[in-house]
Amino acid sequence: MLKGKLKLPRPLPIPDQLGSLIAGGSESEEFEFGEELEPIHPAALRLHRESDDAEEAIDNDDEGGGGGNGMDHKTRQRLSKDTINRVSVLKSTSEEEKRSDLEHELSQREINLEKLQRIASTGIPDGGGLRATAWKLLLGYLPSSQDLWEKELKENIQKYSNLKEELLLNPSEHIWREGKELSSENQHKEGDSDGLLRRHEISQEDHPLSLGKASLWSRYFKYTETIEQINRDLQRTHPDIPFFSGESSFSLKNREAMKNILLLFAKLNPVICYVQGMNEVLAPIYYVFTIDTHKQNAVSAEADSFFCFVRVLGDSVDHFCQQLDNSSSGILSTLSRLSDLLKVNDEQLWHHLEFTTKVKPQFYAFRWITLLLTQEFKFESILRIWDTLLSNPFGVQDMLLRVCCAMQLCVKSKLLGGDFVANLKLLQHYPEDINLEYLLQVAQDISPDTSSYCLSL
C-alpha cells in the first residue's frame, strides 16, 4: 500500500489520509475606499497625467471657440488617439519587461523564491508555460534547484500512477491481472504438456455481490454516489469555457482527468471525502498545467494537478469539514478573522455591515473563502488573483482574507448607502467591472497582522 509514504509540510488535525499524500498615481492624488474609480493601468499611471493635460488643452480650446491654439476637430481626435496609443505601448512594454524578468528568474539553476514571489504577485504574463512553472514553485511542489526537477517530476508521476492503479482501478481488472499472473506462474511451474486450461478461483471477497468490508467490490461501490456527484459538478464547471464543457474529445478528456483527481482525493481522505465546490478549486490548477506549452509538462498535468491541489487545500481543508466548523481552524473562526480585519481597517464600514444592516460574513464570505474566490470573478481574473494568493510569503489563507477585506473596502460607498437586501445582493454578486489591479493593491497593502493599514498607491 502507498498510504503513509508521502507527507504534507503541515500535519492536519483530521484523522484521514490527506497528510499521507505529499511529503501609482501622482503623490498628490488621494483615494478613498468606496470611491468609484475608472479602470487604472498601473503601468501607465505616468501617462494618465499626460492624458489629463491633453484633455485640459482640448477643453480650453473648446472654450475659446476654436481660436488660440487653433485645434480643429481632427487635431483633437488625433491628440486623443495618440495618448491612448502611448498608454497601450507603455502597458505592453511593462508586460514584456515582466515576462523577461520572470523568464530570467526561472532560467536560473537555483531559483530565488523571494524574487519569484515579488514578480509573480504583480501578475504572471500568459503564454510560454510561465504561470504553470511559477505556480509549482510557489506551492513548493518543485524544489528551488532546477537540477532536481526532472527526477522529482518523474517520481511524482510514478506515485500518482501507483495511487490510481491501487484506488481507482475497477476490481474486475484487479482480479483479471492477478489471475493472469497466477496462471502464468502455474504454467511456468507445471508446464503446459497436458494442454488443460486451469480455472482461476474467485474468493468470496472478490465476488461483485460480496458485502464484506474486505471486498474490493464493496469498497468500489461505496463511492458510486461520490462519482455521480463529481460528474454532475464537473458538468457545471465553467460551462462557458470549451476547455471544461461540451462533448468534444478534448473537454471529455479534461473532465475525466479532473474526476480521477477528485475521486482519488476523496478515497484518500474518507473523513472529508468529496465536497461540492472542490471542482472549482481544482479547475484553475488543471487548466494552467494542461495548457503549458512544454510538451512534457502538459503530459504530466494530471499528476501535477493532483499534488498541487492537495497543497492548495492543505491549509484550508478544515473549511470543508462540518465537524470542525466551530474549531480554531474551522470556517467560522476564519470568518471571524475576516470581520476583525475589516474592523481594524475601516470601523465605520464594519459597524454598518455588522450592526446597521446586519449583513454577516456568513451570508457572503463563506463561498469566497472555501472556494478561493473562484465563483466571484471571470476565469481570467481568477488566474490573476491566484498569482497574488500563491505568491504571498505568509500563505494563501492570509492573502485570501486580505483580498476579501479589500473587496469590501473597494465598494464602501455603495455598502454605506445600502440596506440589508442591497448589500447582500452586492456582496453575493460582486461587481464584474471592479478595477482588479487596484483591488489587489489594496489587499497587498493591508498588514498581514491586521495592526495597520497603509495605501501606498
Short mmCIF file of C-alpha atoms in Angstrom, two decimals:
data_model
loop_
_atom_site.label_atom_id
_atom_site.label_comp_id
_atom_site.label_asym_id
_atom_site.label_seq_id
_atom_site.Cartn_x
_atom_site.Cartn_y
_atom_site.Cartn_z
CA MET A 1 0.00 0.00 0.00
CA LEU A 2 1.15 3.51 -0.77
CA LYS A 3 -0.58 5.39 2.03
CA GLY A 4 1.73 6.88 4.61
CA LYS A 5 4.72 7.22 2.32
CA LEU A 6 4.18 10.88 1.41
CA LYS A 7 3.75 13.73 3.86
CA LEU A 8 2.33 17.23 3.83
CA PRO A 9 4.54 20.05 5.07
CA ARG A 10 1.98 20.73 7.80
CA PRO A 11 0.11 17.88 9.52
CA LEU A 12 -3.64 18.24 9.65
CA PRO A 13 -5.76 17.57 12.73
CA ILE A 14 -8.18 15.41 10.78
CA PRO A 15 -7.53 11.68 11.17
CA ASP A 16 -7.64 10.92 7.47
CA GLN A 17 -5.16 10.36 4.68
CA LEU A 18 -4.59 13.94 3.50
CA GLY A 19 -1.36 14.03 5.46
CA SER A 20 -0.14 10.97 3.61
CA LEU A 21 -0.02 12.48 0.16
CA ILE A 22 2.82 14.95 -0.03
CA ALA A 23 5.90 14.94 1.77
CA GLY A 24 0.81 54.66 -8.84
CA GLY A 25 -0.63 57.70 -9.22
CA SER A 26 0.91 61.10 -8.57
CA GLU A 27 1.89 61.93 -5.00
CA SER A 28 -0.88 64.49 -4.68
CA GLU A 29 -3.62 62.00 -5.53
CA GLU A 30 -5.62 60.50 -2.68
CA PHE A 31 -8.00 57.59 -2.86
CA GLU A 32 -10.87 56.84 -0.53
CA PHE A 33 -12.28 53.39 -0.09
CA GLY A 34 -15.58 53.09 -1.86
CA GLU A 35 -14.73 55.85 -4.33
CA GLU A 36 -15.86 54.79 -7.79
CA LEU A 37 -12.68 54.62 -9.85
CA GLU A 38 -12.12 54.48 -13.56
CA PRO A 39 -10.04 51.47 -14.63
CA ILE A 40 -6.41 52.07 -13.74
CA HIS A 41 -3.50 50.70 -15.72
CA PRO A 42 -0.74 50.67 -13.08
CA ALA A 43 1.99 50.61 -15.70
CA ALA A 44 0.55 53.68 -17.35
CA LEU A 45 -0.08 55.95 -14.39
CA ARG A 46 2.50 58.48 -15.62
CA LEU A 47 0.69 58.86 -18.92
CA HIS A 48 -2.63 59.43 -17.19
CA ARG A 49 -1.20 62.81 -16.22
CA GLU A 50 -0.37 63.44 -19.86
CA SER A 51 -3.89 62.43 -20.81
CA ASP A 52 -5.31 64.88 -18.30
CA ASP A 53 -3.16 67.65 -19.74
CA ALA A 54 -4.33 66.82 -23.23
CA GLU A 55 -7.98 66.85 -22.17
CA GLU A 56 -7.45 70.18 -20.41
CA ALA A 57 -5.93 71.64 -23.57
CA ILE A 58 -8.90 70.42 -25.58
CA ASP A 59 -11.33 71.88 -23.05
CA ASN A 60 -9.55 75.25 -23.18
CA ASP A 61 -9.66 75.16 -26.94
CA ASP A 62 -13.38 74.46 -26.90
CA GLU A 63 -13.97 77.34 -24.53
CA GLY A 64 -12.08 79.62 -26.87
CA GLY A 65 -14.32 78.71 -29.76
CA GLY A 66 -11.56 77.02 -31.71
CA GLY A 67 -9.23 80.03 -31.55
CA GLY A 68 -5.97 80.34 -29.62
CA ASN A 69 -4.29 77.03 -30.35
CA GLY A 70 -6.36 76.73 -33.48
CA MET A 71 -7.03 72.99 -32.99
CA ASP A 72 -9.79 71.66 -35.20
CA HIS A 73 -11.85 68.53 -34.56
CA LYS A 74 -9.42 66.23 -36.42
CA THR A 75 -6.47 67.54 -34.42
CA ARG A 76 -8.26 66.90 -31.16
CA GLN A 77 -9.15 63.37 -32.28
CA ARG A 78 -5.55 62.69 -33.28
CA LEU A 79 -4.28 64.00 -29.92
CA SER A 80 -6.69 61.75 -28.01
CA LYS A 81 -5.79 58.74 -30.17
CA ASP A 82 -2.06 59.34 -29.76
CA THR A 83 -2.43 59.50 -25.98
CA ILE A 84 -4.33 56.20 -25.89
CA ASN A 85 -1.68 54.61 -28.10
CA ARG A 86 1.10 55.78 -25.78
CA VAL A 87 -0.71 54.23 -22.81
CA SER A 88 -1.12 50.93 -24.67
CA VAL A 89 2.53 50.89 -25.71
CA LEU A 90 3.71 51.54 -22.15
CA LYS A 91 1.46 48.80 -20.79
CA SER A 92 2.76 46.38 -23.43
CA THR A 93 6.35 47.34 -22.58
CA SER A 94 5.69 46.72 -18.89
CA GLU A 95 4.28 43.26 -19.64
CA GLU A 96 7.30 42.41 -21.78
CA GLU A 97 9.65 43.56 -19.03
CA LYS A 98 7.76 41.42 -16.52
CA ARG A 99 7.91 38.43 -18.86
CA SER A 100 11.63 38.97 -19.36
CA ASP A 101 12.26 39.20 -15.60
CA LEU A 102 10.23 36.06 -14.96
CA GLU A 103 11.89 34.08 -17.75
CA HIS A 104 15.29 35.13 -16.45
CA GLU A 105 14.45 34.05 -12.90
CA LEU A 106 13.02 30.71 -14.00
CA SER A 107 16.12 30.01 -16.08
CA GLN A 108 18.40 30.20 -13.04
CA ARG A 109 19.92 26.98 -11.79
CA GLU A 110 18.83 27.93 -8.25
CA ILE A 111 15.52 29.79 -8.06
CA ASN A 112 15.32 32.78 -5.72
CA LEU A 113 11.87 32.16 -4.24
CA GLU A 114 11.55 35.62 -2.68
CA LYS A 115 12.29 37.30 -6.00
CA LEU A 116 9.85 34.97 -7.77
CA GLN A 117 7.17 35.85 -5.24
CA ARG A 118 7.70 39.57 -5.82
CA ILE A 119 7.45 39.22 -9.60
CA ALA A 120 4.51 36.79 -9.60
CA SER A 121 2.49 38.85 -7.09
CA THR A 122 2.09 41.59 -9.71
CA GLY A 123 0.65 39.12 -12.22
CA ILE A 124 2.20 36.43 -14.40
CA PRO A 125 2.02 37.00 -18.19
CA ASP A 126 0.03 34.45 -20.18
CA GLY A 127 1.74 32.02 -22.53
CA GLY A 128 5.02 30.16 -22.56
CA GLY A 129 4.17 27.97 -19.59
CA LEU A 130 5.40 30.67 -17.19
CA ARG A 131 2.39 30.51 -14.90
CA ALA A 132 2.47 26.70 -14.67
CA THR A 133 6.14 26.60 -13.66
CA ALA A 134 5.80 29.56 -11.30
CA TRP A 135 2.75 28.08 -9.51
CA LYS A 136 4.54 24.76 -8.99
CA LEU A 137 7.46 26.59 -7.41
CA LEU A 138 5.30 28.91 -5.32
CA LEU A 139 3.37 25.92 -3.95
CA GLY A 140 6.61 24.13 -3.08
CA TYR A 141 5.81 21.30 -5.47
CA LEU A 142 9.04 21.89 -7.37
CA PRO A 143 12.31 22.34 -5.45
CA SER A 144 14.25 25.57 -5.92
CA SER A 145 17.11 23.70 -7.59
CA GLN A 146 16.45 23.06 -11.28
CA ASP A 147 18.82 20.09 -11.20
CA LEU A 148 16.23 18.18 -9.16
CA TRP A 149 13.16 18.99 -11.28
CA GLU A 150 13.31 16.10 -13.73
CA LYS A 151 13.89 13.49 -11.02
CA GLU A 152 11.16 14.96 -8.79
CA LEU A 153 8.57 15.09 -11.57
CA LYS A 154 9.27 11.51 -12.69
CA GLU A 155 8.90 10.24 -9.13
CA ASN A 156 5.61 12.10 -8.67
CA ILE A 157 4.22 10.80 -11.95
CA GLN A 158 5.01 7.26 -10.82
CA LYS A 159 3.48 7.84 -7.38
CA TYR A 160 0.30 9.14 -8.97
CA SER A 161 0.15 6.22 -11.39
CA ASN A 162 0.51 3.78 -8.50
CA LEU A 163 -2.20 5.54 -6.49
CA LYS A 164 -4.59 5.37 -9.44
CA GLU A 165 -3.90 1.70 -10.01
CA GLU A 166 -4.39 0.91 -6.34
CA LEU A 167 -7.50 3.00 -5.66
CA LEU A 168 -9.26 3.78 -8.94
CA LEU A 169 -8.91 0.55 -10.92
CA ASN A 170 -12.10 -1.43 -11.45
CA PRO A 171 -11.97 -4.60 -9.25
CA SER A 172 -12.56 -6.82 -12.29
CA GLU A 173 -9.30 -5.51 -13.75
CA HIS A 174 -7.52 -6.25 -10.45
CA ILE A 175 -8.88 -9.80 -10.46
CA TRP A 176 -8.06 -10.31 -14.15
CA ARG A 177 -4.48 -9.15 -13.63
CA GLU A 178 -4.00 -11.31 -10.55
CA GLY A 179 -5.47 -14.30 -12.39
CA LYS A 180 -3.23 -13.72 -15.38
CA GLU A 181 -0.14 -13.51 -13.18
CA LEU A 182 -1.16 -16.62 -11.22
CA SER A 183 -1.93 -18.58 -14.38
CA SER A 184 1.40 -17.61 -15.87
CA GLU A 185 3.16 -18.70 -12.67
CA ASN A 186 1.40 -22.10 -12.60
CA GLN A 187 2.13 -22.76 -16.25
CA HIS A 188 5.76 -21.95 -15.67
CA LYS A 189 5.91 -24.36 -12.72
CA GLU A 190 3.83 -27.24 -14.10
CA GLY A 191 4.46 -26.89 -17.80
CA ASP A 192 1.71 -27.00 -20.42
CA SER A 193 2.31 -30.51 -21.77
CA ASP A 194 -1.21 -31.75 -20.84
CA GLY A 195 -2.89 -28.83 -22.69
CA LEU A 196 -5.50 -28.37 -19.96
CA LEU A 197 -6.71 -24.90 -19.05
CA ARG A 198 -6.91 -24.20 -15.34
CA ARG A 199 -9.70 -22.03 -14.00
CA HIS A 200 -8.87 -19.16 -11.63
CA GLU A 201 -10.87 -19.47 -8.44
CA ILE A 202 -12.75 -16.39 -7.21
CA SER A 203 -12.83 -15.89 -3.44
CA GLN A 204 -15.88 -14.64 -1.55
CA GLU A 205 -14.21 -11.23 -1.17
CA ASP A 206 -13.71 -10.98 -4.93
CA HIS A 207 -17.37 -11.61 -5.77
CA PRO A 208 -19.24 -8.50 -7.05
CA LEU A 209 -22.17 -9.16 -4.69
CA SER A 210 -20.00 -9.52 -1.59
CA LEU A 211 -20.84 -7.08 1.22
CA GLY A 212 -17.74 -7.83 3.26
CA LYS A 213 -15.55 -4.92 4.32
CA ALA A 214 -12.53 -6.58 2.75
CA SER A 215 -14.30 -6.94 -0.58
CA LEU A 216 -12.82 -4.94 -3.43
CA TRP A 217 -16.27 -4.64 -4.99
CA SER A 218 -17.87 -3.42 -1.77
CA ARG A 219 -15.26 -0.68 -1.44
CA TYR A 220 -15.65 0.17 -5.13
CA PHE A 221 -19.45 0.56 -4.98
CA LYS A 222 -19.17 2.60 -1.78
CA TYR A 223 -18.07 5.59 -3.88
CA THR A 224 -20.78 5.30 -6.54
CA GLU A 225 -22.70 8.31 -5.18
CA THR A 226 -19.47 10.30 -4.87
CA ILE A 227 -18.63 9.61 -8.51
CA GLU A 228 -22.10 10.70 -9.60
CA GLN A 229 -21.79 13.95 -7.60
CA ILE A 230 -18.35 14.68 -9.06
CA ASN A 231 -19.64 14.09 -12.60
CA ARG A 232 -22.60 16.43 -12.03
CA ASP A 233 -20.34 19.16 -10.65
CA LEU A 234 -17.83 18.82 -13.47
CA GLN A 235 -20.62 19.27 -15.99
CA ARG A 236 -21.35 22.63 -14.34
CA THR A 237 -17.71 23.77 -14.09
CA HIS A 238 -17.25 26.90 -16.22
CA PRO A 239 -19.88 25.92 -18.81
CA ASP A 240 -18.90 28.94 -20.93
CA ILE A 241 -15.34 27.66 -21.46
CA PRO A 242 -14.86 24.87 -24.08
CA PHE A 243 -11.85 23.53 -22.15
CA PHE A 244 -14.24 22.27 -19.45
CA SER A 245 -17.62 21.98 -21.18
CA GLY A 246 -19.13 20.36 -24.23
CA GLU A 247 -18.77 16.91 -25.71
CA SER A 248 -15.55 17.31 -27.65
CA SER A 249 -12.88 14.67 -27.08
CA PHE A 250 -10.68 17.37 -25.53
CA SER A 251 -13.23 18.51 -22.92
CA LEU A 252 -14.25 14.92 -22.14
CA LYS A 253 -10.60 14.02 -21.56
CA ASN A 254 -10.19 17.01 -19.24
CA ARG A 255 -13.29 16.16 -17.20
CA GLU A 256 -12.16 12.53 -16.91
CA ALA A 257 -8.76 13.62 -15.58
CA MET A 258 -10.38 16.01 -13.10
CA LYS A 259 -12.73 13.25 -11.97
CA ASN A 260 -9.74 10.98 -11.29
CA ILE A 261 -8.09 13.68 -9.18
CA LEU A 262 -11.20 14.45 -7.13
CA LEU A 263 -12.12 10.80 -6.62
CA LEU A 264 -8.59 9.90 -5.59
CA PHE A 265 -8.61 12.75 -3.09
CA ALA A 266 -11.96 11.52 -1.73
CA LYS A 267 -10.71 7.96 -1.26
CA LEU A 268 -7.52 9.08 0.44
CA ASN A 269 -9.46 11.42 2.74
CA PRO A 270 -12.55 9.46 3.86
CA VAL A 271 -13.39 11.90 6.68
CA ILE A 272 -13.74 14.79 4.24
CA CYS A 273 -14.35 12.74 1.10
CA TYR A 274 -15.52 14.99 -1.74
CA VAL A 275 -17.36 18.23 -1.05
CA GLN A 276 -19.23 20.17 -3.71
CA GLY A 277 -17.07 23.09 -4.81
CA MET A 278 -13.75 21.28 -4.77
CA ASN A 279 -14.13 21.03 -8.55
CA GLU A 280 -14.00 24.83 -8.73
CA VAL A 281 -10.74 24.93 -6.75
CA LEU A 282 -9.19 22.28 -8.99
CA ALA A 283 -10.23 23.95 -12.26
CA PRO A 284 -7.62 26.79 -12.37
CA ILE A 285 -4.80 24.41 -11.42
CA TYR A 286 -5.64 21.77 -14.02
CA TYR A 287 -6.27 24.39 -16.71
CA VAL A 288 -2.94 26.17 -16.17
CA PHE A 289 -0.94 22.93 -16.11
CA THR A 290 -2.67 21.44 -19.15
CA ILE A 291 -2.15 24.43 -21.44
CA ASP A 292 1.57 24.51 -20.58
CA THR A 293 3.40 24.81 -23.90
CA HIS A 294 6.17 22.49 -22.73
CA LYS A 295 5.06 19.08 -24.00
CA GLN A 296 6.45 17.01 -21.11
CA ASN A 297 4.78 19.27 -18.54
CA ALA A 298 1.44 19.01 -20.33
CA VAL A 299 1.75 15.20 -20.33
CA SER A 300 2.16 15.18 -16.54
CA ALA A 301 -0.61 17.75 -15.99
CA GLU A 302 -2.97 15.31 -14.25
CA ALA A 303 -0.36 14.09 -11.76
CA ASP A 304 0.99 17.60 -11.14
CA SER A 305 -2.54 18.95 -10.66
CA PHE A 306 -3.35 16.29 -8.08
CA PHE A 307 -0.37 17.02 -5.86
CA CYS A 308 -0.73 20.80 -6.19
CA PHE A 309 -4.48 20.56 -5.49
CA VAL A 310 -3.65 18.80 -2.23
CA ARG A 311 -1.17 21.54 -1.38
CA VAL A 312 -3.68 24.32 -2.09
CA LEU A 313 -6.22 22.65 0.20
CA GLY A 314 -3.53 21.90 2.79
CA ASP A 315 -4.19 24.95 4.99
CA SER A 316 -7.91 25.29 4.29
CA VAL A 317 -9.22 21.73 4.17
CA ASP A 318 -10.83 22.17 7.61
CA HIS A 319 -13.26 24.61 5.97
CA PHE A 320 -14.80 21.64 4.14
CA CYS A 321 -15.27 19.58 7.31
CA GLN A 322 -18.54 20.40 9.07
CA GLN A 323 -17.44 18.73 12.31
CA LEU A 324 -14.69 21.35 12.61
CA ASP A 325 -16.83 24.43 11.87
CA ASN A 326 -16.53 25.67 15.45
CA SER A 327 -12.86 24.78 15.91
CA SER A 328 -9.99 27.28 15.73
CA SER A 329 -9.22 26.11 12.20
CA GLY A 330 -12.85 25.88 11.06
CA ILE A 331 -14.72 28.18 8.70
CA LEU A 332 -16.49 30.14 11.45
CA SER A 333 -13.17 31.10 13.01
CA THR A 334 -11.87 32.21 9.61
CA LEU A 335 -14.99 34.32 9.01
CA SER A 336 -14.48 35.92 12.41
CA ARG A 337 -10.90 36.80 11.42
CA LEU A 338 -12.22 38.46 8.27
CA SER A 339 -14.65 40.54 10.35
CA ASP A 340 -11.81 41.58 12.68
CA LEU A 341 -9.66 42.52 9.69
CA LEU A 342 -12.38 44.80 8.33
CA LYS A 343 -12.91 46.37 11.75
CA VAL A 344 -9.21 47.25 12.05
CA ASN A 345 -9.08 48.78 8.58
CA ASP A 346 -12.49 50.52 8.41
CA GLU A 347 -14.54 50.50 11.60
CA GLN A 348 -17.26 52.61 10.03
CA LEU A 349 -17.92 50.10 7.28
CA TRP A 350 -17.59 47.19 9.70
CA HIS A 351 -20.18 48.71 12.06
CA HIS A 352 -22.57 49.42 9.19
CA LEU A 353 -22.44 45.83 7.96
CA GLU A 354 -22.44 44.12 11.36
CA PHE A 355 -24.99 46.24 13.25
CA THR A 356 -26.84 48.66 10.96
CA THR A 357 -27.69 46.31 8.09
CA LYS A 358 -26.75 43.05 9.90
CA VAL A 359 -25.05 41.56 6.84
CA LYS A 360 -22.82 38.96 8.48
CA PRO A 361 -19.78 37.43 6.72
CA GLN A 362 -21.51 34.02 6.89
CA PHE A 363 -24.02 35.29 4.31
CA TYR A 364 -21.50 36.10 1.58
CA ALA A 365 -17.87 35.31 2.53
CA PHE A 366 -18.38 31.58 3.18
CA ARG A 367 -18.23 30.96 -0.56
CA TRP A 368 -15.43 33.49 -1.06
CA ILE A 369 -13.18 31.67 1.38
CA THR A 370 -13.99 28.00 0.82
CA LEU A 371 -13.79 28.27 -2.97
CA LEU A 372 -10.83 30.71 -3.03
CA LEU A 373 -12.85 33.34 -4.93
CA THR A 374 -13.33 31.05 -7.94
CA GLN A 375 -17.05 31.89 -8.14
CA GLU A 376 -16.77 35.67 -7.80
CA PHE A 377 -14.81 36.69 -10.90
CA LYS A 378 -14.31 35.79 -14.54
CA PHE A 379 -11.88 32.96 -15.18
CA GLU A 380 -9.02 35.13 -16.44
CA SER A 381 -9.40 37.30 -13.34
CA ILE A 382 -9.31 34.20 -11.12
CA LEU A 383 -5.91 33.28 -12.58
CA ARG A 384 -4.64 36.80 -11.90
CA ILE A 385 -5.92 36.72 -8.30
CA TRP A 386 -4.30 33.33 -7.73
CA ASP A 387 -0.95 34.74 -8.88
CA THR A 388 -1.17 37.03 -5.86
CA LEU A 389 -2.60 34.41 -3.48
CA LEU A 390 0.11 31.84 -4.22
CA SER A 391 2.89 34.45 -4.10
CA ASN A 392 2.18 35.52 -0.53
CA PRO A 393 5.04 34.51 1.81
CA PHE A 394 2.55 34.34 4.71
CA GLY A 395 0.42 31.73 2.94
CA VAL A 396 -2.67 31.55 0.74
CA GLN A 397 -5.17 31.99 3.57
CA ASP A 398 -3.54 35.17 4.81
CA MET A 399 -3.70 36.86 1.41
CA LEU A 400 -7.16 35.44 0.75
CA LEU A 401 -8.55 37.24 3.81
CA ARG A 402 -6.83 40.46 2.77
CA VAL A 403 -8.35 40.23 -0.72
CA CYS A 404 -11.78 39.55 0.80
CA CYS A 405 -11.36 42.60 3.04
CA ALA A 406 -10.25 44.71 0.06
CA MET A 407 -13.35 43.59 -1.86
CA GLN A 408 -15.48 45.24 0.81
CA LEU A 409 -13.33 48.36 1.04
CA CYS A 410 -13.46 48.92 -2.71
CA VAL A 411 -17.28 49.12 -2.71
CA LYS A 412 -17.53 51.05 0.57
CA SER A 413 -19.66 53.90 -0.76
CA LYS A 414 -22.25 51.51 -2.18
CA LEU A 415 -22.33 49.46 1.03
CA LEU A 416 -22.76 52.52 3.25
CA GLY A 417 -25.68 53.61 1.11
CA GLY A 418 -27.34 50.20 1.03
CA ASP A 419 -29.73 48.29 3.26
CA PHE A 420 -29.68 44.57 4.11
CA VAL A 421 -31.09 43.42 0.75
CA ALA A 422 -28.97 45.75 -1.41
CA ASN A 423 -25.74 44.95 0.42
CA LEU A 424 -26.34 41.21 0.45
CA LYS A 425 -27.01 41.26 -3.28
CA LEU A 426 -23.90 43.36 -3.92
CA LEU A 427 -21.59 41.07 -1.94
CA GLN A 428 -23.09 37.84 -3.24
CA HIS A 429 -22.81 39.12 -6.83
CA TYR A 430 -19.63 41.12 -6.72
CA PRO A 431 -19.32 43.79 -9.48
CA GLU A 432 -17.54 42.49 -12.58
CA ASP A 433 -16.34 45.97 -13.55
CA ILE A 434 -14.22 46.43 -10.43
CA ASN A 435 -10.64 47.56 -11.05
CA LEU A 436 -8.87 44.30 -10.20
CA GLU A 437 -5.34 45.69 -10.07
CA TYR A 438 -6.41 48.42 -7.67
CA LEU A 439 -8.27 45.87 -5.52
CA LEU A 440 -5.18 43.63 -5.31
CA GLN A 441 -3.01 46.62 -4.46
CA VAL A 442 -5.34 47.47 -1.59
CA ALA A 443 -5.16 43.84 -0.43
CA GLN A 444 -1.38 43.74 -0.56
CA ASP A 445 -1.11 46.96 1.45
CA ILE A 446 -3.21 45.56 4.28
CA SER A 447 -0.84 44.47 7.02
CA PRO A 448 -0.94 40.68 7.46
CA ASP A 449 -1.05 41.07 11.26
CA THR A 450 -4.10 43.41 10.97
CA SER A 451 -2.36 46.01 13.10
CA SER A 452 -2.14 48.74 10.48
CA TYR A 453 -3.22 49.74 7.03
CA CYS A 454 -1.38 51.94 4.57
CA LEU A 455 -2.39 52.54 0.97
CA SER A 456 0.76 53.33 -0.96
CA LEU A 457 -0.57 53.89 -4.49
#
